[in-house]
Every structure is written in structure tokens, then in C-alpha cells.
């Protein structure tokens, strides 16, 4: 999204229950370390600029790793 100055990353353990939100300012990626090896995670991202908030990206399913780097700008462009 053009001129995005922040991103909201919605996370959860079910694709329809993304209850946690992390706001990331002035960055195009975020290293998410809070993963449990026994669980599957789901993410959706929206961009924020002076005009408001974009639509959320499609929900992404992510299996456990030692942590993931979320490419914020790339995912928001798919939305």
C-alpha cells in the first residue's frame, strides 16, 4: 500500500479468530517469535496511512518454526 507508515498484524489460532493485534511502525517486516511448536497460527495484515486503513490481506496459515519474518508490504499488496 502506497505511503503506509504502519501495519496491523492480526494473529490467532483459528482463521476466524484473529483476536491479537500487533501494530508495527516504520518497518516492512516483523519477526514473530511467540510461536508454540504444537500449534498452527493464522495471520492477516492491514496497512495504515494518512487516508486510513486498507482491507485486510487474505488469512495466511503458518506452521511452527523458530520464528517467522512477516513480509508486511508484500502481503498487503496481495489484498
XYZ file of C-alpha atoms in Angstrom:
79
model
C 0.000 0.000 0.000
C 1.450 3.357 -1.019
C 2.709 5.591 1.789
C 1.963 3.088 4.550
C 3.540 4.202 7.814
C 2.291 1.295 9.926
C 0.804 -2.188 9.635
C -1.640 -4.062 11.871
C -0.832 -7.772 12.112
C -3.781 -9.843 13.312
C -2.872 -13.259 14.738
C -4.791 -16.210 16.099
C -5.072 -19.958 16.383
C -8.058 -20.183 14.039
C -8.633 -18.355 10.744
C -11.885 -16.863 12.045
C -10.490 -15.879 15.466
C -7.685 -13.381 14.839
C -8.070 -11.695 18.228
C -4.496 -10.465 18.784
C -3.175 -7.384 17.000
C 0.395 -6.108 16.720
C 0.959 -2.634 15.277
C 4.318 -2.197 13.524
C 5.566 1.302 12.682
C 8.196 2.321 10.109
C 9.113 -1.225 9.025
C 8.254 -3.570 6.158
C 8.811 -6.784 8.103
C 8.231 -8.125 11.595
C 9.965 -11.046 13.332
C 7.238 -13.006 15.146
C 8.820 -15.134 17.889
C 5.819 -16.079 20.029
C 5.071 -19.434 18.418
C 4.343 -22.735 20.160
C 5.613 -25.799 18.287
C 2.351 -27.639 18.980
C 0.101 -25.045 17.313
C -0.764 -23.667 13.895
C -1.060 -19.901 13.546
C -3.048 -17.663 11.242
C -2.211 -14.107 10.195
C -3.849 -11.250 8.350
C -2.368 -7.802 7.765
C -3.700 -4.342 7.004
C -1.751 -1.213 6.100
C -2.223 2.197 7.709
C -1.567 5.549 6.039
C -2.889 9.114 6.312
C -6.051 8.091 4.411
C -6.983 5.328 6.842
C -6.703 1.550 6.916
C -6.549 -0.835 3.949
C -8.569 -4.008 3.596
C -7.052 -6.956 5.415
C -4.931 -9.383 3.446
C -6.251 -12.926 2.966
C -5.650 -15.072 6.053
C -2.354 -16.965 5.886
C -1.812 -20.302 7.659
C 1.663 -20.694 9.191
C 3.165 -23.826 10.728
C 5.674 -23.588 13.570
C 9.278 -22.554 13.055
C 11.841 -20.895 15.321
C 10.122 -17.664 14.446
C 8.883 -16.161 11.227
C 9.594 -12.931 9.478
C 6.374 -11.457 8.204
C 6.851 -9.504 4.981
C 4.273 -6.820 5.671
C 4.375 -4.821 2.454
C 4.298 -7.939 0.255
C 1.208 -9.408 1.958
C -0.723 -6.129 1.921
C -0.199 -5.749 -1.809
C -1.988 -9.077 -2.359
C -5.112 -7.811 -0.646
